[in-house]
Each structure stands twice: as C-alpha cells, then as structure tokens.
Short mmCIF file of C-alpha atoms and ligand atoms in Angstrom, two decimals:
data_model
loop_
_atom_site.label_atom_id
_atom_site.label_comp_id
_atom_site.label_asym_id
_atom_site.label_seq_id
_atom_site.Cartn_x
_atom_site.Cartn_y
_atom_site.Cartn_z
CA UNK A 80 -4.07 8.32 -21.03
CA UNK A 81 -7.78 6.74 -19.91
CA UNK A 82 -7.70 3.21 -21.25
CA UNK A 83 -10.77 3.08 -23.96
CA UNK A 84 -11.03 -0.40 -23.40
CA UNK A 85 -14.37 -2.22 -21.65
CA UNK A 86 -14.47 -1.57 -18.25
CA UNK A 87 -14.31 -4.23 -15.38
CA UNK A 88 -17.03 -6.87 -15.18
CA UNK A 89 -19.82 -7.07 -11.84
CA UNK A 90 -17.57 -9.35 -9.70
CA UNK A 91 -21.77 -10.94 -8.48
CA UNK A 92 -21.33 -12.09 -12.17
CA UNK A 93 -19.12 -15.39 -11.09
CA UNK A 94 -19.52 -15.17 -8.05
CA UNK A 95 -21.28 -18.84 -7.70
CA UNK A 96 -18.75 -20.23 -8.99
CA UNK A 97 -17.63 -22.70 -6.45
CA UNK A 98 -13.78 -22.98 -7.97
CA UNK A 99 -13.04 -18.78 -7.53
CA UNK A 100 -11.79 -18.14 -4.50
CA UNK A 101 -12.58 -15.66 -2.02
CA UNK A 102 -10.30 -13.93 0.02
CA UNK A 103 -7.40 -14.06 -2.74
CA UNK A 104 -7.40 -11.65 -4.78
CA UNK A 105 -8.47 -12.21 -8.40
CA UNK A 106 -9.99 -9.38 -11.77
CA UNK A 107 -14.10 -9.80 -12.10
CA UNK A 108 -14.12 -11.90 -14.74
CA UNK A 109 -11.43 -13.38 -17.42
CA UNK A 110 -7.94 -13.40 -17.54
CA UNK A 111 -4.78 -12.41 -15.18
CA UNK A 112 -1.16 -13.13 -14.27
CA UNK A 113 1.46 -11.47 -13.49
CA UNK A 114 1.39 -8.48 -10.63
CA UNK A 115 3.29 -5.63 -11.56
CA UNK A 116 3.89 -2.13 -10.37
CA UNK A 117 3.48 -3.02 -6.19
CA UNK A 118 3.59 0.27 -4.10
CA UNK A 119 2.03 1.80 -1.13
CA UNK A 120 1.28 5.37 -2.09
CA UNK A 121 -0.43 7.85 0.45
CA UNK A 122 -0.80 4.85 2.54
CA UNK A 123 -3.08 2.80 -0.18
CA UNK A 124 -1.45 -0.46 -1.48
CA UNK A 125 -1.84 -0.35 -5.63
CA UNK A 126 -1.81 -4.05 -6.88
CA UNK A 127 -1.52 -3.58 -10.71
CA UNK A 128 -1.43 -6.60 -13.19
CA UNK A 129 -0.76 -8.28 -16.13
CA UNK A 130 -4.94 -8.43 -17.48
CA UNK A 131 -6.81 -9.64 -21.17
CA UNK A 132 -9.81 -7.74 -20.49
CA UNK A 133 -11.53 -9.63 -23.60
CA UNK A 134 -10.96 -13.39 -22.61
CA UNK A 135 -10.30 -15.66 -20.03
CA UNK A 136 -6.47 -16.80 -21.70
CA UNK A 137 -3.45 -14.49 -22.17
CA UNK A 138 -3.40 -12.32 -24.74
CA UNK A 139 -4.01 -8.53 -25.59
CA UNK A 140 -2.26 -7.31 -22.63
CA UNK A 141 -3.44 -4.07 -19.98
CA UNK A 142 -2.51 -3.18 -16.87
CA UNK A 143 -5.52 -4.28 -14.56
CA UNK A 144 -5.54 -2.09 -10.95
CA UNK A 145 -6.68 -2.53 -7.41
CA UNK A 146 -6.60 -0.66 -4.68
CA UNK A 147 -6.24 -1.32 -0.56
CA UNK A 148 -6.26 -0.11 2.89
CA UNK A 149 -5.05 -3.51 4.21
CA UNK A 150 -3.35 -6.03 1.64
CA UNK A 151 -6.80 -7.90 1.89
CA UNK A 152 -9.28 -6.04 0.46
CA UNK A 153 -9.28 -4.78 -2.52
CA UNK A 154 -11.34 -2.74 -4.32
CA UNK A 155 -11.16 -2.40 -8.40
CA UNK A 156 -10.50 0.63 -10.29
CA UNK A 157 -10.65 1.39 -13.97
CA UNK A 158 -7.90 -0.42 -16.08
CA UNK A 159 -4.86 1.64 -15.84
CA UNK A 160 -2.71 0.89 -19.15
CA UNK A 161 -3.57 -0.28 -22.54
CA UNK A 162 -1.66 -1.00 -25.08
CA UNK A 163 -2.06 1.88 -28.02
CA UNK A 164 -2.48 0.79 -31.65
CA UNK A 165 0.06 1.97 -33.40
CA UNK A 166 3.07 2.04 -30.95
CA UNK A 167 5.76 0.47 -29.23
CA UNK A 168 3.07 -1.16 -27.14
CA UNK A 169 0.72 -2.12 -29.00
CA UNK A 170 1.23 -5.98 -28.82
CA UNK A 171 0.92 -5.79 -24.97
CA UNK A 172 1.50 -3.62 -22.05
CA UNK A 173 3.84 -6.03 -20.29
CA UNK A 174 4.86 -6.65 -16.94
CA UNK A 175 6.46 -3.31 -14.58
CA UNK A 176 7.61 -1.47 -11.74
CA UNK A 177 5.84 1.39 -9.71
CA UNK A 178 8.09 3.92 -8.12
CA UNK A 179 7.93 7.16 -6.48
CA UNK A 180 9.87 9.94 -8.63
CA UNK A 181 9.98 13.05 -6.35
CA UNK A 182 6.51 12.44 -5.47
CA UNK A 183 5.32 11.99 -9.12
CA UNK A 184 4.10 8.13 -9.19
CA UNK A 185 5.92 6.41 -11.79
CA UNK A 186 5.57 3.12 -14.49
CA UNK A 187 8.28 1.61 -16.28
CA UNK A 188 6.84 -1.26 -18.24
CA UNK A 189 7.61 -3.41 -21.68
CA UNK A 190 6.15 -2.06 -24.31
CA UNK A 191 5.89 -4.92 -26.88
CA UNK A 192 4.96 -4.79 -30.53
CA UNK A 193 5.27 -7.23 -33.68
CA UNK A 194 8.07 -7.08 -36.12
CA UNK A 195 7.08 -7.16 -39.94
CA UNK A 196 9.02 -10.61 -39.54
CA UNK A 197 7.08 -12.31 -36.57
CA UNK A 198 9.30 -11.42 -33.44
CA UNK A 199 8.29 -9.65 -30.58
CA UNK A 200 10.07 -6.63 -29.61
CA UNK A 201 9.79 -5.69 -26.48
CA UNK A 202 11.52 -2.22 -25.34
CA UNK A 203 11.08 -0.73 -21.42
CA UNK A 204 8.19 2.74 -21.69
CA UNK A 205 7.62 5.19 -19.22
CA UNK A 206 4.39 6.36 -17.88
CA UNK A 207 3.51 8.16 -14.77
CA UNK A 208 0.05 9.74 -12.93
CA UNK A 209 -1.01 13.26 -11.89
CA UNK A 210 -3.91 11.95 -10.11
CA UNK A 211 -3.41 10.48 -5.71
CA UNK A 212 -5.47 7.74 -6.53
CA UNK A 213 -2.84 6.33 -9.48
CA UNK A 214 -6.22 6.28 -11.82
CA UNK A 215 -5.26 7.75 -14.72
CA UNK A 216 -1.82 7.60 -16.74
CA UNK A 217 0.13 9.24 -18.92
CA UNK A 218 2.30 7.30 -21.69
CA UNK A 219 5.98 9.21 -21.83
CA UNK A 220 5.24 10.87 -25.66
CA UNK A 221 9.21 9.51 -26.06
CA UNK A 222 8.60 5.56 -25.05
CA UNK A 223 10.73 3.36 -25.99
CA UNK A 224 13.16 5.16 -23.22
CA UNK A 225 15.74 2.01 -24.47
CA UNK A 226 15.68 2.18 -28.16
CA UNK A 227 16.90 -1.35 -28.26
CA UNK A 228 19.15 -4.35 -26.12
CA UNK A 229 22.61 -4.05 -25.92
CA UNK A 230 24.92 -5.10 -28.14
CA UNK A 231 26.32 -8.11 -29.15
CA UNK A 232 24.76 -10.75 -27.07
CA UNK A 233 22.63 -13.40 -29.06
CA UNK A 234 19.27 -11.80 -26.89
CA UNK A 235 16.00 -14.73 -26.53
CA UNK A 236 14.71 -11.47 -24.25
CA UNK A 237 14.18 -8.68 -23.37
CA UNK A 238 11.52 -7.74 -20.28
CA UNK A 239 10.22 -7.13 -17.23
CA UNK A 240 12.19 -3.98 -14.96
CA UNK A 241 13.27 -2.88 -11.32
CA UNK A 242 14.27 0.12 -10.51
CA UNK A 243 15.82 2.24 -7.57
CA UNK A 244 17.22 5.19 -6.60
CA UNK A 245 20.97 5.02 -5.56
CA UNK A 246 23.41 7.89 -5.16
CA UNK A 247 20.91 10.04 -7.28
CA UNK A 248 21.34 7.63 -9.60
CA UNK A 249 18.48 5.91 -11.13
CA UNK A 250 18.59 2.21 -11.85
CA UNK A 251 17.11 -0.15 -13.54
CA UNK A 252 18.02 -4.55 -13.98
CA UNK A 253 15.64 -6.11 -17.06
CA UNK A 254 15.08 -9.77 -17.70
CA UNK A 255 16.34 -11.79 -20.61
CA UNK A 256 18.42 -15.02 -21.60
CA UNK A 257 21.76 -15.29 -23.38
CA UNK A 258 21.15 -17.59 -26.04
CA UNK A 259 23.09 -20.87 -25.64
CA UNK A 260 24.45 -19.49 -21.99
CA UNK A 261 21.25 -18.72 -19.75
CA UNK A 262 19.74 -16.40 -18.26
CA UNK A 263 20.70 -12.64 -17.89
CA UNK A 264 19.95 -9.66 -15.56
CA UNK A 265 20.80 -6.78 -17.70
CA UNK A 266 21.95 -3.14 -15.49
CA UNK A 267 21.55 -0.19 -16.84
CA UNK A 268 21.18 3.49 -14.75
CA UNK A 269 20.01 7.24 -15.97
CA UNK A 270 20.12 10.67 -14.46
CA UNK A 271 16.42 11.42 -15.96
CA UNK A 272 14.51 7.63 -16.02
CA UNK A 273 14.90 8.95 -20.19
CA UNK A 274 18.16 8.48 -21.05
CA UNK A 275 19.46 4.79 -19.83
CA UNK A 276 23.36 4.24 -20.03
CA UNK A 277 23.54 0.16 -20.88
CA UNK A 278 25.87 -1.10 -17.78
CA UNK A 279 26.69 -5.01 -17.46
CA UNK A 280 24.91 -8.05 -16.42
CA UNK A 281 24.60 -8.25 -12.71
CA UNK A 282 24.14 -11.65 -13.50
CA UNK A 283 24.33 -14.91 -15.25
CA UNK A 284 23.05 -18.12 -14.96
CA UNK A 285 23.85 -21.58 -16.73
CA UNK A 286 20.86 -23.03 -18.64
CA UNK A 287 21.00 -26.32 -18.64
CA UNK A 288 20.68 -25.63 -14.31
CA UNK A 289 18.80 -21.91 -13.92
CA UNK A 290 16.81 -22.12 -17.75
CA UNK A 291 17.27 -19.89 -21.05
CA UNK A 292 15.24 -16.63 -20.30
CA UNK A 293 14.50 -15.03 -17.25
CA UNK A 294 11.50 -13.56 -15.98
CA UNK A 295 10.75 -10.69 -13.78
CA UNK A 296 14.18 -10.25 -11.88
CA UNK A 297 13.22 -8.68 -8.65
CA UNK A 298 16.26 -7.79 -6.57
CA UNK A 299 16.09 -6.54 -3.26
CA UNK A 300 17.78 -5.50 -0.14
CA UNK A 301 16.66 -7.91 3.09
CA UNK A 302 18.82 -7.94 6.58
CA UNK A 303 22.32 -7.70 5.43
CA UNK A 304 21.99 -9.39 2.30
CA UNK A 305 20.45 -9.15 -1.01
CA UNK A 306 17.66 -11.15 -2.93
CA UNK A 307 17.57 -12.07 -6.86
CA UNK A 308 14.17 -13.52 -7.62
CA UNK A 309 14.08 -14.36 -11.30
CA UNK A 310 11.07 -16.57 -13.06
CA UNK A 311 13.44 -19.03 -15.61
CA UNK A 312 11.47 -20.14 -18.88
CA UNK A 313 11.31 -23.20 -19.06
CA UNK A 314 11.51 -23.86 -15.84
CA UNK A 315 8.05 -22.99 -14.38
CA UNK A 316 8.71 -21.94 -10.99
CA UNK A 317 10.10 -18.78 -9.19
CA UNK A 318 13.84 -18.87 -8.17
CA UNK A 319 15.45 -17.16 -5.44
CA UNK A 320 19.47 -16.17 -4.53
CA UNK A 321 20.87 -15.11 -1.20
CA UNK A 322 23.99 -13.23 -1.54
CA UNK A 323 25.96 -10.38 -1.81
CA UNK A 324 25.34 -7.27 -4.24
CA UNK A 325 28.42 -5.50 -4.92
CA UNK A 326 30.11 -2.90 -7.59
CA UNK A 327 26.59 -3.34 -8.95
CA UNK A 328 27.11 -7.35 -9.36
CA UNK A 329 25.45 -9.56 -7.89
CA UNK A 330 26.89 -12.88 -6.33
CA UNK A 331 24.22 -16.01 -5.57
CA UNK A 332 25.91 -17.18 -2.30
CA UNK A 333 22.65 -19.69 -1.19
CA UNK A 334 19.62 -20.95 -3.46
CA UNK A 335 15.99 -22.05 -3.46
CA UNK A 336 13.06 -21.81 -4.65
CA UNK A 337 9.96 -19.58 -3.95
CA UNK A 338 7.04 -21.98 -4.02
CA UNK A 339 7.95 -25.17 -4.40
CA UNK A 340 3.69 -26.48 -5.07
CA UNK A 341 3.54 -25.57 -9.39
CA UNK A 342 1.74 -22.63 -9.77
CA UNK A 343 3.72 -19.78 -7.94
CA UNK A 344 5.74 -17.73 -10.93
CA UNK A 345 6.56 -13.81 -11.97
CA UNK A 346 6.31 -12.52 -8.16
CA UNK A 347 7.07 -8.94 -7.41
CA UNK A 348 7.97 -7.36 -3.73
CA UNK A 349 8.05 -3.91 -2.03
CA UNK A 350 8.65 -2.51 0.86
CA UNK A 351 5.83 -0.80 2.98
CA UNK A 352 5.81 2.26 5.20
CA UNK A 353 6.76 -0.32 8.24
CA UNK A 354 9.69 -1.30 6.14
CA UNK A 355 8.39 -5.28 5.25
CA UNK A 356 9.42 -6.48 1.90
CA UNK A 357 6.40 -8.39 0.77
CA UNK A 358 4.84 -10.37 -2.13
CA UNK A 359 2.62 -11.13 -4.45
CA UNK A 360 3.41 -14.22 -6.70
CA UNK A 361 1.05 -15.61 -9.56
CA UNK A 362 -1.00 -19.06 -9.35
CA UNK A 363 -1.91 -20.15 -12.95
CA UNK A 364 -4.86 -22.69 -12.93
CA UNK A 365 -4.53 -26.56 -13.15
CA UNK A 366 -7.18 -27.25 -15.86
CA UNK A 367 -7.37 -26.24 -19.83
CA UNK A 368 -7.83 -23.49 -22.27
CA UNK A 369 -11.38 -25.19 -22.60
CA UNK A 370 -12.08 -25.25 -18.74
CA UNK A 371 -11.25 -21.23 -18.56
CA UNK A 372 -13.84 -20.11 -21.11
CA UNK A 373 -16.12 -21.63 -19.36
CA UNK A 374 -15.49 -20.78 -15.69
CA UNK A 375 -14.86 -17.08 -17.67
CA UNK A 376 -11.74 -16.06 -15.97
CA UNK A 377 -8.86 -17.65 -15.26
CA UNK A 378 -5.69 -16.76 -12.62
CA UNK A 379 -5.40 -15.51 -8.35
CA UNK A 380 -3.23 -13.65 -7.23
CA UNK A 381 -1.23 -15.43 -3.84
CA UNK A 382 -1.71 -14.19 -0.85
CA UNK A 383 0.66 -11.60 0.90
CA UNK A 384 4.40 -12.59 1.41
CA UNK A 385 6.32 -11.56 4.53
CA UNK A 386 10.07 -12.16 3.41
CA UNK A 387 12.24 -12.24 5.80
CA UNK A 388 16.08 -12.84 6.19
CA UNK A 389 17.12 -15.90 7.87
CA UNK A 390 19.61 -16.82 10.50
CA UNK A 391 20.87 -19.60 7.95
CA UNK A 392 20.78 -17.91 4.49
CA UNK A 393 17.52 -18.96 3.22
CA UNK A 394 14.66 -16.72 2.54
CA UNK A 395 11.87 -16.66 5.62
CA UNK A 396 8.49 -16.83 4.35
CA UNK A 397 5.52 -16.30 6.63
CA UNK A 398 1.35 -14.82 5.05
CA UNK A 399 0.72 -10.70 5.86
CA UNK A 400 -0.11 -10.97 9.15
CA UNK A 401 -3.20 -9.08 7.87
CA UNK A 402 -4.81 -11.74 6.64
CA UNK A 403 -5.78 -12.41 10.25
CA UNK A 404 -8.77 -10.23 10.10
CA UNK A 405 -10.56 -13.12 7.52
CA UNK A 406 -10.84 -15.43 10.37
CA UNK A 407 -14.43 -16.25 11.30
CA UNK A 408 -15.28 -19.43 13.92
CA UNK A 409 -12.88 -20.56 15.54
CA UNK A 410 -12.07 -24.41 16.61
CA UNK A 411 -9.68 -26.35 17.92
CA UNK A 412 -11.00 -29.70 16.45
CA UNK A 413 -11.83 -30.92 13.38
CA UNK A 414 -15.07 -30.33 13.50
CA UNK A 415 -15.01 -27.65 10.71
CA UNK A 416 -15.75 -28.20 7.31
CA UNK A 417 -15.61 -25.48 4.32
CA UNK A 418 -14.01 -24.90 1.16
CA UNK A 419 -12.62 -21.19 3.21
CA UNK A 420 -10.41 -22.13 6.07
CA UNK A 421 -7.22 -21.84 7.52
CA UNK A 422 -5.70 -24.38 9.54
CA UNK A 423 -2.86 -23.61 11.57
CA UNK A 424 -1.34 -27.40 12.40
CA UNK A 425 1.51 -28.31 14.25
CA UNK A 426 2.96 -31.76 15.15
CA UNK A 427 5.77 -32.95 17.40
CA UNK A 428 8.48 -35.41 15.39
CA UNK A 429 7.09 -38.36 15.97
CA UNK A 430 7.52 -42.48 14.61
CA UNK A 431 4.74 -42.00 11.59
CA UNK A 432 6.56 -42.39 8.12
CA UNK A 433 4.28 -40.06 6.85
CA UNK A 434 1.68 -37.91 8.50
CA UNK A 435 -0.20 -34.24 7.14
CA UNK A 436 -3.03 -33.32 6.24
CA UNK A 437 -6.19 -34.38 3.94
CA UNK A 438 -8.55 -31.39 2.92
CA UNK A 439 -11.71 -30.66 0.76
CA UNK A 440 -12.20 -34.00 1.79
CA UNK A 441 -15.95 -35.74 0.21
CA UNK A 442 -17.53 -38.20 3.08
CA UNK A 443 -16.65 -40.93 1.34
CA UNK A 444 -13.50 -40.69 0.42
CA UNK A 445 -14.23 -40.19 -2.53
CA UNK A 446 -12.14 -36.50 -3.69
CA UNK A 447 -9.97 -35.04 -0.86
CA UNK A 448 -5.84 -33.19 -0.79
CA UNK A 449 -3.39 -34.51 0.72
CA UNK A 450 -0.86 -32.50 2.51
CA UNK A 451 1.68 -35.18 3.37
CA UNK A 452 5.38 -34.63 5.66
CA UNK A 453 7.28 -37.68 5.64
CA UNK A 454 10.08 -37.47 7.98
CA UNK A 455 12.92 -40.13 6.55
CA UNK A 456 13.03 -38.44 2.97
CA UNK A 457 12.33 -34.62 4.32
CA UNK A 458 9.91 -34.33 1.95
CA UNK A 459 6.73 -32.12 1.73
CA UNK A 460 4.14 -32.72 -1.14
CA UNK A 461 0.78 -32.59 -2.74
CA UNK A 462 -1.12 -35.06 -3.70
CA UNK A 463 -3.66 -34.04 -6.06
CA UNK A 464 -4.80 -37.70 -7.10
CA UNK A 465 -8.25 -37.67 -5.53
CA UNK A 466 -8.72 -33.74 -5.57
CA UNK A 467 -11.08 -34.19 -8.00
CA UNK A 468 -13.76 -36.76 -10.23
CA UNK A 469 -13.38 -34.53 -13.50
CA UNK A 470 -10.53 -36.53 -14.35
CA UNK A 471 -9.26 -33.77 -17.13
CA UNK A 472 -8.07 -31.35 -14.25
CA UNK A 473 -4.05 -31.14 -13.47
CA UNK A 474 -3.27 -33.46 -10.69
CA UNK A 475 0.73 -34.11 -10.92
CA UNK A 476 1.83 -33.73 -7.36
CA UNK A 477 4.01 -31.34 -5.94
CA UNK A 478 6.72 -30.80 -3.23
CA UNK A 479 9.92 -29.60 -1.55
CA UNK A 480 12.23 -31.44 1.13
CA UNK A 481 12.14 -29.25 4.32
CA UNK A 482 15.21 -30.88 6.96
CA UNK A 483 13.84 -30.53 10.19
CA UNK A 484 16.50 -30.22 13.44
CA UNK A 485 16.38 -32.38 15.92
CA UNK A 486 13.24 -31.76 17.99
CA UNK A 487 12.12 -29.22 15.53
CA UNK A 488 8.26 -29.46 15.19
CA UNK A 489 6.30 -28.71 11.93
CA UNK A 490 4.45 -26.14 11.76
CA UNK A 491 1.75 -26.10 8.92
CA UNK A 492 -0.23 -23.32 7.76
CA UNK A 493 -3.05 -24.04 5.31
CA UNK A 494 -5.03 -21.59 3.31
CA UNK A 495 -8.17 -23.68 2.09
CA UNK A 496 -9.90 -21.07 -0.77
CA UNK A 497 -11.63 -22.83 -3.01
CA UNK A 498 -9.63 -24.03 -6.16
CA UNK A 499 -6.81 -22.54 -4.18
CA UNK A 500 -4.33 -24.73 -1.75
CA UNK A 501 -1.54 -22.72 -0.07
CA UNK A 502 0.46 -23.64 1.86
CA UNK A 503 3.85 -22.18 4.83
CA UNK A 504 5.87 -24.99 6.25
CA UNK A 505 7.76 -24.21 9.09
CA UNK A 506 7.97 -20.23 8.31
CA UNK A 507 10.59 -21.68 5.56
CA UNK A 508 8.58 -22.71 2.44
CA UNK A 509 5.83 -22.61 0.59
CA UNK A 510 3.82 -24.97 -1.30
CA UNK A 511 0.92 -23.30 -3.70
CA UNK A 512 -1.43 -25.52 -6.01
CA UNK A 513 -4.98 -25.31 -7.66
CA UNK A 514 -7.32 -27.88 -7.01
CA UNK A 515 -11.32 -28.13 -8.61
CA UNK A 516 -13.28 -30.94 -6.31
CA UNK A 517 -16.61 -31.41 -7.99
CA UNK A 518 -18.94 -32.85 -5.33
CA UNK A 519 -20.69 -29.51 -2.75
CA UNK A 520 -19.76 -31.70 -0.19
CA UNK A 521 -16.08 -32.04 -0.51
CA UNK A 522 -15.59 -29.86 2.52
CA UNK A 523 -13.47 -31.72 4.91
CA UNK A 524 -10.55 -32.23 7.26
CA UNK A 525 -8.89 -34.63 8.30
CA UNK A 526 -5.54 -35.83 9.79
CA UNK A 527 -3.74 -38.57 9.12
CA UNK A 528 -0.96 -40.65 9.91
CA UNK A 529 0.92 -44.45 8.04
CA UNK A 530 3.54 -46.79 10.12
CA UNK A 531 2.60 -44.88 13.58
CA UNK A 532 0.86 -41.96 15.06
CA UNK A 533 1.35 -38.61 14.23
CA UNK A 534 1.51 -36.08 17.28
CA UNK A 535 -0.69 -33.40 16.75
CA UNK A 536 0.69 -30.53 19.03
CA UNK A 537 -1.58 -27.93 18.24
CA UNK A 538 -4.57 -27.45 15.91
CA UNK A 539 -7.01 -24.52 14.73
CA UNK A 540 -9.32 -23.75 12.74
CA UNK A 541 -10.24 -20.87 11.27
CA UNK A 542 -13.51 -20.02 8.76
CA UNK A 543 -12.38 -17.18 6.34
CA UNK A 544 -14.46 -14.68 4.95
CA UNK A 545 -14.94 -13.09 1.71
CA UNK A 546 -12.77 -10.09 0.63
CA UNK A 547 -15.64 -9.48 -2.04
CA UNK A 548 -19.17 -9.00 0.56
CA UNK A 549 -18.39 -5.34 0.50
CA UNK A 550 -17.61 -4.32 -2.56
CA UNK A 551 -20.25 -7.22 -5.20
N1 LIG B 183 4.67 -12.16 -18.07
C1 LIG B 183 4.29 -11.51 -19.17
C2 LIG B 183 5.92 -10.97 -19.78
C3 LIG B 183 6.55 -11.69 -18.18
C4 LIG B 183 5.88 -12.91 -18.06
C5 LIG B 183 3.28 -10.96 -20.31
C6 LIG B 183 6.25 -13.53 -16.97
O1 LIG B 183 5.76 -9.96 -18.81
O2 LIG B 183 8.28 -12.24 -18.56
O3 LIG B 183 2.24 -11.27 -19.88
O4 LIG B 183 5.02 -14.42 -16.61
#
C-alpha cells in the first residue's frame, strides 16, 4: 500500500522553535506518540511511530517512519501505514511490531474501527513490505488475522503486539485488561502468522496495584531472565517486571518503573546485530493542547537506551554509546551554557542534606530546573517549580528512590535538549521531564548543595550537535 495521506512537512518549518529538541527524534511537524516496529533491517535501524499527519494532537493515527545508520542521525521516510476507509483499520493504525518472516519484513499492528454503538473495535492486522528500505507496505487482504478477543472475559482493550518465533512456531502477546481484575497480556500462537490460536494470559495484574489495562506489552529475554514491560492505564508510566517465562507463563520476581520522570510511556525494545537490547519510549508534552496547536508539533522520542541485566535482579539502563558522536565543545567546568548539553557529574558521598544540578538557569535565577538528590531518603527528583515563567506549563515534581550502597558515588548523566531533560542515574534509574523556559538566556548550569558541601568527584560537559543539520 502506498499512502495517500499527506507527506511530511519540512523540518525547517518549525526549526526556530526554542522548545523543539535538536538531538531527540521527532517528526517534522504534528503529533507523535508510541515508537512502533523497531527493527534493524539490512544494517539500518528503522523507527516507526504513531503519527497524526493532520494536527499536533492525537487522532487519525498513521505509522510515521524514519531510518538511521547509527540510532542517532535519522532520515525521514514516507508514512508507512495509513488507515484504509471502510476497512478494519479505518479509525486508526495503532501500535505494533515489525519482524523478519523468512526475509519478508512483516508488521503486526492493531487495526481500529468504531462499532455502530460507539466503542472501538481493536484487532490484529498484518502488513508486509517487498522493498529492502521498508518504504512501501501492503496490508494483508484477509485482515484482521484474529476475528475477536478471546471469549469468556469482560475486556477493556485488545491492542499492541509483540511477536517472536520459538521452535518453528510464531507467538504473539497482546495487551488487554479484565474489567474489575487488572491489566493482562494474552498469548496466541500460529504456524503461518495468519491463523492464530489463543493460548492463555501469560500474566495478569491486580488493578489496585498495576492498573486496569496493560498497553504496549514488550516481553524479551535479558541475560538469564525475562523482562515484561507494560504501560498501564491509568498509571501514566511504564512498569517493568523481571522474572521467569516458563511454559509460556510469566512470573515476576522483581518490579520497577522504567522512567519515573512522569513523561516516558509506551516504550518498545528490539535486539540489534550486536546483541544489544535497545529501547525507545514516547515523551509526551508538559503543556496543554492550545500550546501544542500554537507550536505545531507534539511528542518526542526518548534517546535510544540500552537495557542491561543487573546482578541485583533490577533493570539496568544506559544511553546508547552512539550518542557520543554528538558531543562537541567539552569542558570540565561550569562555564558552559546551552539548551543542548550532555552533563556527566559524579558526586562522592557527602554530609550535604541535598545536592545536585540546576539546568536551564536564567542569570537572575528567575528560571531554573533542579535535579536533586536527597541522601537521607534516597530520593532523586526533578523540581520544575521555577522551570518557566509561563504559568500555564506543567510543574509538578517527579522522582524515584535510588539507594546508594555505602561509599557508592552518585553518577548523573543529564541530557538537556531544549524542552527535554533526560536523567540517567548510576545506570539503574531514569527520570525524564519536559520544561519550557521562556527566557532566551535560561541556559546556565549550576551545582548546588544544602546542609553542607557536596563533593564533586568528576564533571564533564559537552555541547551537543543537532541531528538535523544535514537533513533540514
Ligand atoms: N497508543 C496507541 C495504542 C496504545 C497507546 C494508540 C499507548 O495502540 O495502546 O495511538 O500510548
């Protein structure tokens, strides 16, 4: 299928917007949400994404598409999938995955239409591509490939897919929720990707703890365990469970939040040809719809993150090392200023009651964003109370607990990219937030400590290059 939807706008159109990130991926204009169909095909990384080509708000969901050699520099490709009027996906082409079916690039996505009495009907659909650049896609004429959700449940959703092959059999997981019970992930199997047999739920949560509907399930092996990620409605964050997957049932041994900054959702991960498990997530806006309309764009992709098994059973995470290619002017002092920076700061244990970094600081302190560590409680938080003089943008704080072992340093890696602040702590916690400073001179970086001096062991700051200069 070649899309009849409008093409992508020019990136130069919105390039001067001071809130638009320079080195995080986002479409040329309008709305983006979940990463979809992440795959490395013939050495190239493909990033598809939930996309509304008509407006900077959610709706008319298509699959946008970009390609990269290195996970960092992206090139826009035409829209990959669009809703087909009068079909099973006429309301939207919702989230899904891409995989290799014997050298045929294949997508399994959720086709959505509206029933006569209003509710959405969500069903799995297939599409394949015959070109090695994955530019054009043909929808399977027999879509949907599963005619209805499994019988016997009162379900709250049936969407988003993960696919793998095991002993010659295809398996897929689908996100759902059982009314009054909790989020769940259903398992199906198939010999040919077209005929699917229902197996069972691999895992079901307690709605009081882990939400009503589990969106975007992502199940994968990491080290000697399995990881299940789900994005529960209404929690507005993504949970991970580390555990075992035996006889096609997932048993969680440990649980955590993938990113507790309040803005990271619906991630997807894939394994690349170096065996790395790489994840992207959607960063939503921290301002209201009228501001999104005025800006002409909404939604940013997180930086590529490498997931790592940890000996304590939790999930380890680091920014992909390829991002170092964006580093430009380097300093070990805080003389540097900028809206696009990487800051690596390592603090020794100290007697200070709180310490950390401030970014996007105005010279007179009227705007500043604080990344604060509180040793007594182990709380690492982002304080946006004074991030912006614009009182309409979101400013509630977010944080996560990170207990440091005796003598363990706090290592922060902070990526500031205009309205995005992405924080990695000790390769085991992430906080990502959105800020909208109003002043052109809100560019400073500062260290601070309360209740005693902090002890900075090491500091590196780099100005970061734009990923669009070559493609603008
Ligand atoms: N976004 C998609 C759904 C998914 C949700 C729709 C998660 O497929 O459940 O745009 O953000």
